[in-house]
CSV table of C-alpha atoms and ligand atoms in Angstrom, one decimal:
chain,number,residue,atom,x,y,z
A,1,MET,CA,21.4,-45.6,94.7
A,2,THR,CA,24.2,-43.3,95.7
A,3,ARG,CA,27.8,-44.3,96.7
A,4,SER,CA,27.1,-43.6,100.4
A,5,GLU,CA,23.9,-45.7,100.3
A,6,THR,CA,25.8,-48.6,98.8
A,7,ALA,CA,28.5,-48.1,101.5
A,8,ALA,CA,25.8,-48.2,104.2
A,9,LEU,CA,24.9,-51.7,103.0
A,10,TYR,CA,28.5,-53.0,103.4
A,11,PRO,CA,28.5,-53.9,107.1
A,12,ALA,CA,25.4,-56.2,106.7
A,13,HIS,CA,27.1,-57.8,103.7
A,14,LEU,CA,30.3,-58.4,105.7
A,15,ALA,CA,28.2,-60.0,108.5
A,16,THR,CA,26.6,-62.4,106.0
A,17,LEU,CA,30.1,-63.4,104.7
A,18,GLU,CA,31.3,-63.9,108.3
A,19,MET,CA,28.4,-66.2,109.0
A,20,ARG,CA,29.1,-68.2,105.8
A,21,ALA,CA,32.8,-68.4,106.7
A,22,ALA,CA,32.0,-69.7,110.1
A,23,GLU,CA,29.9,-72.5,108.6
A,24,ALA,CA,32.4,-73.3,105.9
A,25,LEU,CA,35.1,-73.6,108.6
A,26,ARG,CA,32.9,-75.8,110.7
A,27,ARG,CA,32.4,-78.1,107.7
A,28,CYS,CA,36.1,-78.5,107.0
A,29,GLN,CA,37.0,-78.4,110.7
A,30,ARG,CA,39.5,-75.5,110.6
A,31,ASP,CA,39.7,-72.4,112.7
A,32,HIS,CA,40.7,-69.7,110.2
A,33,LEU,CA,39.9,-68.8,106.6
A,34,VAL,CA,43.1,-67.5,104.9
A,35,VAL,CA,42.8,-66.0,101.5
A,36,PRO,CA,45.7,-64.7,99.4
A,37,SER,CA,44.8,-62.0,96.9
A,38,GLY,CA,47.0,-63.7,94.4
A,39,THR,CA,50.3,-62.9,92.6
A,40,LEU,CA,51.4,-61.9,89.1
A,41,HIS,CA,52.1,-64.7,86.6
A,42,LEU,CA,55.1,-64.5,84.4
A,43,ARG,CA,54.7,-65.1,80.7
A,44,ALA,CA,56.6,-68.2,79.4
A,45,PHE,CA,60.3,-67.5,78.6
A,46,ASP,CA,59.8,-63.8,79.4
A,47,ASP,CA,60.4,-61.3,82.2
A,48,LEU,CA,57.0,-59.7,81.6
A,49,GLU,CA,53.8,-60.6,83.5
A,50,TYR,CA,50.2,-61.2,82.5
A,51,PRO,CA,47.8,-58.6,83.8
A,52,TYR,CA,46.9,-59.3,87.4
A,53,ALA,CA,43.6,-61.0,88.1
A,54,VAL,CA,42.6,-61.0,91.8
A,55,ASN,CA,41.5,-64.2,93.5
A,56,PRO,CA,37.7,-64.1,93.5
A,57,GLN,CA,37.6,-65.6,97.0
A,58,PHE,CA,39.5,-62.5,98.1
A,59,LYS,CA,37.5,-59.8,96.3
A,60,ALA,CA,34.3,-61.4,97.7
A,61,TRP,CA,35.2,-59.7,101.0
A,62,LEU,CA,36.3,-56.2,99.9
A,63,PRO,CA,36.3,-54.1,96.8
A,64,LEU,CA,40.0,-54.4,96.4
A,65,THR,CA,40.9,-55.7,92.9
A,66,ASP,CA,44.4,-54.5,92.5
A,67,ALA,CA,46.4,-55.5,95.5
A,68,PRO,CA,48.6,-58.5,94.6
A,69,GLY,CA,50.5,-60.2,97.5
A,70,SER,CA,47.9,-59.3,100.2
A,71,TRP,CA,46.1,-61.7,102.5
A,72,LEU,CA,42.8,-61.9,104.3
A,73,VAL,CA,42.4,-63.8,107.6
A,74,VAL,CA,38.9,-64.5,108.9
A,75,THR,CA,38.5,-66.0,112.3
A,76,PRO,CA,35.0,-66.4,113.7
A,77,GLY,CA,34.3,-64.0,116.5
A,78,ARG,CA,37.2,-61.7,115.6
A,79,ARG,CA,37.5,-58.7,113.4
A,80,PRO,CA,38.6,-59.8,109.9
A,81,LYS,CA,42.3,-59.0,109.2
A,82,LEU,CA,43.7,-57.6,106.0
A,83,VAL,CA,47.4,-58.0,105.5
A,84,PHE,CA,48.1,-55.4,102.8
A,85,LEU,CA,51.2,-55.4,100.7
A,86,GLN,CA,52.3,-51.9,99.9
A,87,PRO,CA,55.9,-52.4,98.7
A,88,GLN,CA,58.5,-49.7,98.6
A,89,ASP,CA,59.0,-49.7,94.8
A,90,TYR,CA,60.1,-47.0,92.4
A,91,TRP,CA,59.5,-49.1,89.3
A,92,HIS,CA,55.7,-49.6,89.6
A,93,ALA,CA,52.8,-47.6,91.0
A,94,VAL,CA,52.2,-48.8,94.6
A,95,PRO,CA,48.6,-49.5,95.7
A,96,ASP,CA,47.1,-46.7,97.8
A,97,ALA,CA,46.8,-47.4,101.5
A,98,PRO,CA,43.4,-49.0,102.3
A,99,SER,CA,40.7,-46.5,102.8
A,100,GLY,CA,37.0,-46.0,102.3
A,101,TYR,CA,33.8,-47.4,103.7
A,102,TRP,CA,35.1,-51.0,104.0
A,103,ALA,CA,38.5,-50.3,105.5
A,104,GLU,CA,37.2,-49.4,109.0
A,105,GLN,CA,35.7,-52.9,109.3
A,106,PHE,CA,39.1,-54.6,109.1
A,107,GLU,CA,42.1,-54.9,111.3
A,108,ILE,CA,44.8,-53.8,108.8
A,109,ALA,CA,48.5,-54.7,108.8
A,110,VAL,CA,50.5,-53.0,106.1
A,111,ILE,CA,53.6,-54.9,105.0
A,112,ARG,CA,56.4,-53.8,102.7
A,113,ASN,CA,57.7,-57.3,101.5
A,114,PRO,CA,55.5,-60.3,100.4
A,115,GLU,CA,57.2,-62.6,102.9
A,116,ASP,CA,56.4,-60.2,105.8
A,117,ALA,CA,52.8,-61.6,105.5
A,118,LEU,CA,54.0,-64.8,107.4
A,119,ALA,CA,54.4,-62.9,110.7
A,120,GLN,CA,50.8,-61.6,110.3
A,121,LEU,CA,49.1,-65.0,109.5
A,122,PRO,CA,47.8,-67.4,112.2
A,123,ALA,CA,50.5,-69.3,114.0
A,124,ASP,CA,49.5,-72.8,112.9
A,125,ALA,CA,48.9,-73.1,109.1
A,126,SER,CA,47.4,-76.6,109.6
A,127,ARG,CA,44.4,-75.0,111.3
A,128,CYS,CA,43.7,-72.8,108.3
A,129,ALA,CA,41.5,-73.3,105.2
A,130,ILE,CA,43.6,-71.6,102.6
A,131,LEU,CA,41.7,-70.6,99.5
A,132,GLY,CA,43.8,-69.7,96.5
A,133,GLU,CA,45.9,-70.9,93.6
A,134,ALA,CA,49.2,-72.9,94.1
A,135,GLN,CA,51.4,-70.0,93.1
A,136,SER,CA,50.2,-68.0,96.2
A,137,ALA,CA,51.9,-70.4,98.6
A,138,LEU,CA,54.0,-68.7,101.3
A,139,GLY,CA,55.9,-70.9,103.8
A,140,ASP,CA,53.5,-73.4,105.3
A,141,PHE,CA,50.6,-71.5,103.9
A,142,VAL,CA,50.0,-73.6,100.9
A,143,PRO,CA,46.5,-73.2,99.4
A,144,ASP,CA,44.5,-76.4,100.0
A,145,ASN,CA,41.0,-75.3,99.1
A,146,PRO,CA,39.1,-77.7,101.3
A,147,PRO,CA,36.3,-79.0,99.0
A,148,GLU,CA,33.6,-78.7,101.8
A,149,ALA,CA,34.5,-75.1,102.3
A,150,ILE,CA,34.6,-74.2,98.6
A,151,ALA,CA,31.4,-76.0,97.9
A,152,TYR,CA,29.6,-74.2,100.7
A,153,LEU,CA,31.0,-70.7,99.9
A,154,GLU,CA,30.5,-71.0,96.1
A,155,TYR,CA,26.9,-72.3,96.5
A,156,HIS,CA,25.9,-69.5,98.7
A,157,ARG,CA,27.7,-66.9,96.6
A,158,ALA,CA,24.8,-67.2,94.2
A,159,PHE,CA,22.7,-65.4,96.8
A,160,LYS,CA,23.7,-61.8,96.5
A,161,THR,CA,23.4,-59.4,99.5
A,162,PRO,CA,21.7,-56.0,99.0
A,163,TYR,CA,25.2,-54.5,98.9
A,164,GLU,CA,26.2,-56.8,96.0
A,165,ILE,CA,23.0,-56.0,94.1
A,166,ALA,CA,23.8,-52.3,94.5
A,167,MET,CA,27.4,-52.9,93.2
A,168,MET,CA,26.0,-54.8,90.2
A,169,ALA,CA,23.5,-52.0,89.5
A,170,ALA,CA,26.5,-49.6,89.4
A,171,ALA,CA,28.4,-51.9,87.1
A,172,ASN,CA,25.4,-51.9,84.8
A,173,ARG,CA,25.2,-48.1,84.8
A,174,THR,CA,28.9,-48.0,83.7
A,175,ALA,CA,28.2,-50.6,81.0
A,176,VAL,CA,25.2,-48.7,79.7
A,177,ARG,CA,27.4,-45.6,79.4
A,178,GLY,CA,29.7,-47.6,77.2
A,179,HIS,CA,26.9,-49.1,75.1
A,180,ARG,CA,25.5,-45.6,74.4
A,181,ALA,CA,28.9,-44.4,73.2
A,182,ALA,CA,29.4,-47.5,71.1
A,183,LEU,CA,26.1,-47.0,69.4
A,184,ARG,CA,27.0,-43.4,68.6
A,185,ALA,CA,30.3,-44.7,67.1
A,186,PHE,CA,28.5,-47.3,65.0
A,187,ARG,CA,26.0,-44.7,63.7
A,188,ALA,CA,29.0,-42.4,62.8
A,189,GLY,CA,30.5,-45.2,60.7
A,190,SER,CA,33.3,-46.5,63.0
A,191,GLY,CA,34.7,-50.0,62.5
A,192,GLU,CA,34.9,-52.6,65.2
A,193,PHE,CA,38.1,-51.4,66.8
A,194,GLY,CA,36.9,-47.8,66.8
A,195,ILE,CA,33.7,-48.8,68.5
A,196,HIS,CA,35.7,-50.8,71.1
A,197,LEU,CA,37.8,-47.7,71.8
A,198,ALA,CA,34.7,-45.5,72.2
A,199,TYR,CA,33.4,-48.1,74.7
A,200,CYS,CA,36.6,-48.1,76.7
A,201,GLN,CA,36.7,-44.3,76.7
A,202,ALA,CA,33.1,-44.0,78.0
A,203,THR,CA,33.4,-46.7,80.7
A,204,GLY,CA,36.9,-45.7,81.7
A,205,GLN,CA,37.8,-49.4,81.5
A,206,ASP,CA,40.3,-51.1,79.3
A,207,VAL,CA,40.8,-54.8,78.4
A,208,ASN,CA,42.4,-55.5,81.8
A,209,ALA,CA,39.7,-53.8,83.8
A,210,LEU,CA,36.6,-55.1,81.9
A,211,PRO,CA,35.1,-58.3,83.2
A,212,TYR,CA,35.5,-60.0,79.8
A,213,GLY,CA,36.8,-59.1,76.4
A,214,ASN,CA,34.4,-56.9,74.4
A,215,ILE,CA,32.5,-58.6,71.6
A,216,ILE,CA,32.0,-56.0,68.9
A,217,ALA,CA,30.7,-57.5,65.8
A,218,LEU,CA,29.6,-55.9,62.5
A,219,ASN,CA,27.6,-57.7,59.8
A,220,ARG,CA,28.5,-61.4,59.4
A,221,HIS,CA,30.8,-61.3,62.4
A,222,ALA,CA,27.6,-61.3,64.6
A,223,ALA,CA,27.2,-65.0,63.7
A,224,ILE,CA,30.4,-65.8,65.7
A,225,LEU,CA,29.3,-66.2,69.3
A,226,HIS,CA,32.5,-65.0,71.0
A,227,TYR,CA,33.9,-62.8,68.2
A,228,MET,CA,36.8,-60.9,69.6
A,229,THR,CA,38.9,-60.0,66.6
A,230,GLN,CA,37.9,-56.3,66.1
A,231,GLU,CA,38.7,-55.5,62.5
A,232,ARG,CA,40.7,-52.2,62.4
A,233,LEU,CA,38.9,-50.8,59.4
A,234,PRO,CA,35.2,-50.2,58.9
A,235,PRO,CA,33.4,-52.6,56.5
A,236,LYS,CA,32.3,-51.2,53.1
A,237,SER,CA,28.7,-51.4,54.0
A,238,LEU,CA,27.1,-51.5,57.4
A,239,ARG,CA,24.2,-53.8,58.0
A,240,SER,CA,24.2,-54.9,61.7
A,241,PHE,CA,26.0,-54.3,65.0
A,242,LEU,CA,26.1,-56.8,67.9
A,243,ILE,CA,27.8,-55.6,71.1
A,244,ASP,CA,28.3,-57.8,74.1
A,245,ALA,CA,30.3,-55.7,76.6
A,246,GLY,CA,30.2,-55.3,80.3
A,247,ALA,CA,31.9,-53.3,83.1
A,248,ASP,CA,33.4,-53.8,86.5
A,249,HIS,CA,32.4,-52.1,89.7
A,250,GLY,CA,34.5,-52.9,92.7
A,251,GLY,CA,35.0,-56.5,91.5
A,252,TYR,CA,31.4,-57.1,90.4
A,253,ALA,CA,30.5,-57.6,86.7
A,254,ALA,CA,27.9,-56.4,84.4
A,255,ASP,CA,27.3,-58.4,81.2
A,256,VAL,CA,25.1,-56.7,78.6
A,257,THR,CA,24.4,-57.4,74.9
A,258,ARG,CA,22.4,-55.3,72.4
A,259,THR,CA,22.0,-55.7,68.6
A,260,TYR,CA,21.2,-53.0,66.1
A,261,SER,CA,20.3,-52.8,62.4
A,262,ALA,CA,21.8,-50.1,60.2
A,263,GLN,CA,18.4,-49.7,58.5
A,264,ASP,CA,14.8,-49.8,59.4
A,265,ASP,CA,14.3,-53.1,57.8
A,266,ASP,CA,13.2,-56.7,58.4
A,267,PHE,CA,16.3,-57.3,60.4
A,268,ALA,CA,15.3,-54.4,62.7
A,269,ALA,CA,11.9,-56.1,63.1
A,270,LEU,CA,13.5,-59.4,63.9
A,271,ILE,CA,15.6,-57.6,66.6
A,272,ALA,CA,12.5,-56.1,68.0
A,273,ALA,CA,10.8,-59.5,68.2
A,274,VAL,CA,13.8,-61.1,70.0
A,275,ASP,CA,13.9,-58.1,72.3
A,276,SER,CA,10.2,-58.6,73.2
A,277,ALA,CA,10.8,-62.4,73.8
A,278,GLN,CA,13.8,-61.5,75.9
A,279,GLN,CA,11.8,-59.2,78.1
A,280,SER,CA,9.1,-61.8,78.6
A,281,LEU,CA,11.7,-64.3,79.7
A,282,ALA,CA,13.4,-61.8,82.0
A,283,ALA,CA,10.0,-61.1,83.7
A,284,ARG,CA,9.8,-64.7,84.6
A,285,VAL,CA,12.9,-64.6,86.9
A,286,ARG,CA,11.0,-65.6,90.1
A,287,PRO,CA,11.7,-67.8,93.0
A,288,GLY,CA,10.9,-71.5,92.4
A,289,LEU,CA,11.5,-71.5,88.6
A,290,ASP,CA,14.0,-74.1,87.4
A,291,TYR,CA,16.3,-72.1,85.1
A,292,ARG,CA,16.4,-75.2,82.8
A,293,GLN,CA,12.7,-74.8,82.2
A,294,LEU,CA,13.2,-71.1,81.3
A,295,HIS,CA,16.0,-72.1,78.8
A,296,LEU,CA,13.7,-74.7,77.2
A,297,ASP,CA,10.9,-72.2,77.0
A,298,ALA,CA,13.2,-69.8,75.4
A,299,HIS,CA,13.6,-72.3,72.5
A,300,LEU,CA,9.9,-72.3,72.0
A,301,ALA,CA,9.7,-68.5,72.2
A,302,LEU,CA,12.5,-68.0,69.7
A,303,ALA,CA,11.2,-70.6,67.3
A,304,GLY,CA,7.9,-68.6,67.4
A,305,VAL,CA,9.9,-65.5,66.5
A,306,LEU,CA,11.5,-67.3,63.6
A,307,ARG,CA,8.2,-68.7,62.4
A,308,GLU,CA,6.7,-65.2,62.5
A,309,ALA,CA,9.6,-63.8,60.5
A,310,GLY,CA,9.1,-66.5,57.8
A,311,VAL,CA,12.4,-68.3,58.6
A,312,LEU,CA,10.7,-71.4,59.8
A,313,ARG,CA,8.2,-73.3,57.7
A,314,VAL,CA,7.0,-75.4,60.6
A,315,GLY,CA,5.4,-74.4,63.9
A,316,ALA,CA,7.5,-73.6,66.9
A,317,GLU,CA,6.7,-76.9,68.7
A,318,GLU,CA,7.8,-78.9,65.7
A,319,ALA,CA,11.0,-76.9,65.2
A,320,VAL,CA,11.9,-77.5,68.9
A,321,ALA,CA,11.0,-81.2,68.8
A,322,ARG,CA,13.1,-81.8,65.6
A,323,GLY,CA,16.1,-79.9,67.1
A,324,VAL,CA,15.9,-77.2,64.5
A,325,SER,CA,15.7,-74.4,67.1
A,326,ARG,CA,19.2,-75.4,68.4
A,327,ALA,CA,20.8,-74.5,65.1
A,328,PHE,CA,19.5,-70.9,65.5
A,329,PHE,CA,19.9,-70.6,69.3
A,330,PRO,CA,23.0,-72.7,69.9
A,331,HIS,CA,24.0,-71.4,73.4
A,332,GLY,CA,22.5,-71.3,76.9
A,333,LEU,CA,19.9,-68.8,77.9
A,334,GLY,CA,22.3,-67.3,80.4
A,335,HIS,CA,24.3,-67.8,83.6
A,336,GLY,CA,24.7,-66.6,87.1
A,337,ILE,CA,26.7,-63.4,87.4
A,338,GLY,CA,28.4,-61.6,90.3
A,339,LEU,CA,32.1,-61.5,91.2
A,340,GLN,CA,32.7,-63.5,88.0
A,341,VAL,CA,30.9,-62.9,84.8
A,342,HIS,CA,30.1,-66.6,84.6
A,343,ASP,CA,29.5,-67.0,88.3
A,344,VAL,CA,30.6,-70.2,90.0
A,345,ALA,CA,28.3,-73.1,91.2
A,346,GLY,CA,25.8,-72.8,88.3
A,347,PHE,CA,25.3,-76.6,88.5
A,348,ALA,CA,25.5,-77.0,92.3
A,349,ALA,CA,22.8,-79.3,93.6
A,350,SER,CA,23.4,-78.3,97.2
A,351,ASP,CA,25.9,-76.5,99.5
A,352,ALA,CA,27.5,-79.9,100.2
A,353,GLY,CA,28.1,-80.7,96.5
A,354,GLY,CA,26.4,-82.7,93.8
A,355,THR,CA,25.5,-81.6,90.3
A,356,LEU,CA,22.2,-80.7,88.6
A,357,ASP,CA,22.4,-82.0,85.1
A,358,LYS,CA,21.9,-80.0,81.9
A,359,PRO,CA,18.9,-81.0,79.8
A,360,ASP,CA,19.8,-83.6,77.1
A,361,GLY,CA,21.0,-81.9,73.9
A,362,HIS,CA,21.8,-78.5,75.6
A,363,PRO,CA,25.5,-78.9,76.5
A,364,PHE,CA,26.2,-75.1,76.6
A,365,LEU,CA,23.7,-74.2,79.4
A,366,ARG,CA,25.7,-72.7,82.3
A,367,LEU,CA,23.0,-72.6,84.9
A,368,THR,CA,20.7,-75.5,86.0
A,369,ARG,CA,19.7,-74.3,89.5
A,370,THR,CA,16.2,-73.3,90.6
A,371,LEU,CA,15.9,-69.5,91.1
A,372,GLU,CA,15.8,-68.1,94.6
A,373,PRO,CA,15.7,-64.5,95.9
A,374,GLY,CA,19.1,-62.9,95.7
A,375,MET,CA,20.3,-64.7,92.6
A,376,VAL,CA,21.3,-62.5,89.7
A,377,VAL,CA,21.2,-64.2,86.3
A,378,THR,CA,21.7,-63.1,82.7
A,379,ILE,CA,18.8,-63.6,80.3
A,380,GLU,CA,20.4,-63.6,76.8
A,381,PRO,CA,18.4,-65.3,74.1
A,382,GLY,CA,19.7,-65.0,70.6
A,383,VAL,CA,19.1,-66.1,67.0
A,384,TYR,CA,22.0,-66.5,64.6
A,385,PHE,CA,22.6,-67.5,61.0
A,386,ILE,CA,25.7,-69.7,61.4
A,387,ASP,CA,26.7,-71.6,58.2
A,388,MET,CA,28.0,-74.6,60.0
A,389,LEU,CA,24.8,-75.1,61.9
A,390,LEU,CA,22.6,-74.3,58.9
A,391,ASP,CA,24.4,-77.1,57.1
A,392,GLN,CA,23.7,-79.3,60.1
A,393,ILE,CA,19.9,-78.8,59.7
A,394,LYS,CA,20.2,-80.1,56.1
A,395,ALA,CA,22.4,-83.0,57.2
A,396,ASP,CA,19.8,-83.9,59.9
A,397,GLY,CA,17.1,-84.2,57.2
A,398,CYS,CA,15.3,-81.1,58.4
A,399,ALA,CA,15.8,-78.8,55.4
A,400,ASP,CA,12.0,-78.8,54.8
A,401,ALA,CA,11.6,-76.9,58.1
A,402,VAL,CA,13.4,-73.8,56.9
A,403,ASP,CA,12.7,-71.2,54.2
A,404,TRP,CA,16.2,-70.9,52.8
A,405,ASP,CA,15.4,-67.8,50.8
A,406,ARG,CA,14.4,-66.1,54.0
A,407,VAL,CA,17.6,-67.3,55.6
A,408,GLU,CA,19.6,-65.6,52.8
A,409,ASP,CA,17.7,-62.3,53.6
A,410,PHE,CA,19.1,-62.3,57.2
A,411,ARG,CA,22.4,-64.1,56.7
A,412,PRO,CA,24.5,-61.0,55.9
A,413,CYS,CA,23.4,-59.5,59.3
A,414,GLY,CA,25.0,-62.5,61.3
A,415,GLY,CA,22.7,-62.7,64.3
A,416,ILE,CA,21.0,-61.1,67.2
A,417,ARG,CA,21.5,-61.4,71.0
A,418,ILE,CA,19.9,-59.3,73.7
A,419,GLU,CA,21.2,-59.7,77.2
A,420,ASP,CA,20.2,-58.2,80.6
A,421,ASP,CA,21.3,-58.9,84.2
A,422,VAL,CA,18.3,-59.7,86.3
A,423,ALA,CA,18.0,-60.0,90.0
A,424,CYS,CA,15.5,-62.5,91.5
A,425,THR,CA,13.6,-61.2,94.5
A,426,GLU,CA,10.7,-62.4,96.6
A,427,ASP,CA,8.5,-60.4,94.2
A,428,ALA,CA,9.0,-58.9,90.7
A,429,PRO,CA,12.5,-59.2,89.4
A,430,ILE,CA,14.8,-56.2,89.2
A,431,ASN,CA,16.2,-55.9,85.7
A,432,LEU,CA,19.5,-54.1,86.5
A,433,THR,CA,20.3,-53.5,82.9
A,434,ARG,CA,17.0,-52.0,81.8
A,435,GLU,CA,16.9,-49.9,84.9
A,436,ALA,CA,20.3,-48.5,83.9
A,437,PHE,CA,19.2,-47.8,80.3
A,438,ALA,CA,16.0,-46.1,81.7
A,439,GLU,CA,18.0,-43.8,83.9
A,440,GLY,CA,19.0,-42.0,80.7
B,501,LIG,N1,29.1,-62.1,77.6
B,501,LIG,C1,29.7,-63.3,77.2
B,501,LIG,C2,29.1,-64.5,77.8
B,501,LIG,O1,28.2,-64.5,78.6
B,501,LIG,O2,29.6,-65.6,77.4
B,502,MN,MN1,26.5,-63.5,79.3
């Protein structure tokens, strides 16, 4: 989809958001939704600031991710208003004046000082639902985040509009560019830091722009689920490479993981088997499927992969029943994704609140909702050889279930994770990540 085709989807997206805002306001009995973009945070005992991170409730409305001190006012039946801070400042780069496909949909007031926003906000702050963090308070406009409004908006944010799906497809295309460059760097013998730099160069995104810190793990480091250290020098011998790295597009995230073997060996075969299981799971992203069931089925599928590879000495059902699969696959199958890489409301029972519990023994699952059209979820099964968890198998009296010599074959390679972003539709799912890889 081209940029102008994505732009053409924006008015309908905005109309959906306006309908949701009207209902959220009805539920909390206010007249206006007021959303600050957020402000910079000072580091402790310092005059330097942390990198700016926009309020997700703000970027839900417009692809403006670098405009601190701005405000959005949504009043049902009126054009939404953007109060845009464009300071007169010769110390820092000033944000460009709003322009582009979305700008014409807003009434825009440009202000030069943060406090000038007050004159542009509704007259009576008590009639406003103010969504933001405490630090954004300005005069009487103190964020109060009415729970009824937040619960409603966050629940429905799981259902992406066609515009949002197009934005996430674009984020995936950028991430795939990075993944290709990273693989070239790995094959050329770069270390973790060098691969990270190749990724940033290819995506045009640095640590502040990326939706999460890159996980670039060589050899044993792939057994650390959120390994972010990035050794500066290449290891003496290269065995394996796990890369979990995403990209941002106008405030929307991609989250993509691939694993490679340095050789055409048994580890490469194990990667291929996990990849095949991952694709089968991704193909099941259909309306009506409880994501918890997909997570539990992933345990069975991965235990089957490990049995086939000779790591398990018992059948897949027995390995799952005895809890052995949890030592090899110790995280959730995935999560909702959108404006945030781990999207909000993963456990929401309804748009009025309530929680859908995780299955017993699966504390790290981040999504317990039933899939519906418009949801975008990650599917990221993995198998790892983590010493602490391998010891736990023994402590639990399950050592007989594992071929420990076979574990030693794979241990130096750390682990495997394969992750795609998959959109649920009325029909077959759209695998945004595989489509981006297929585009070449
Ligand atoms: N990509 C990192 C995560 O999903 O936790
Ligand atoms: Mn993920």
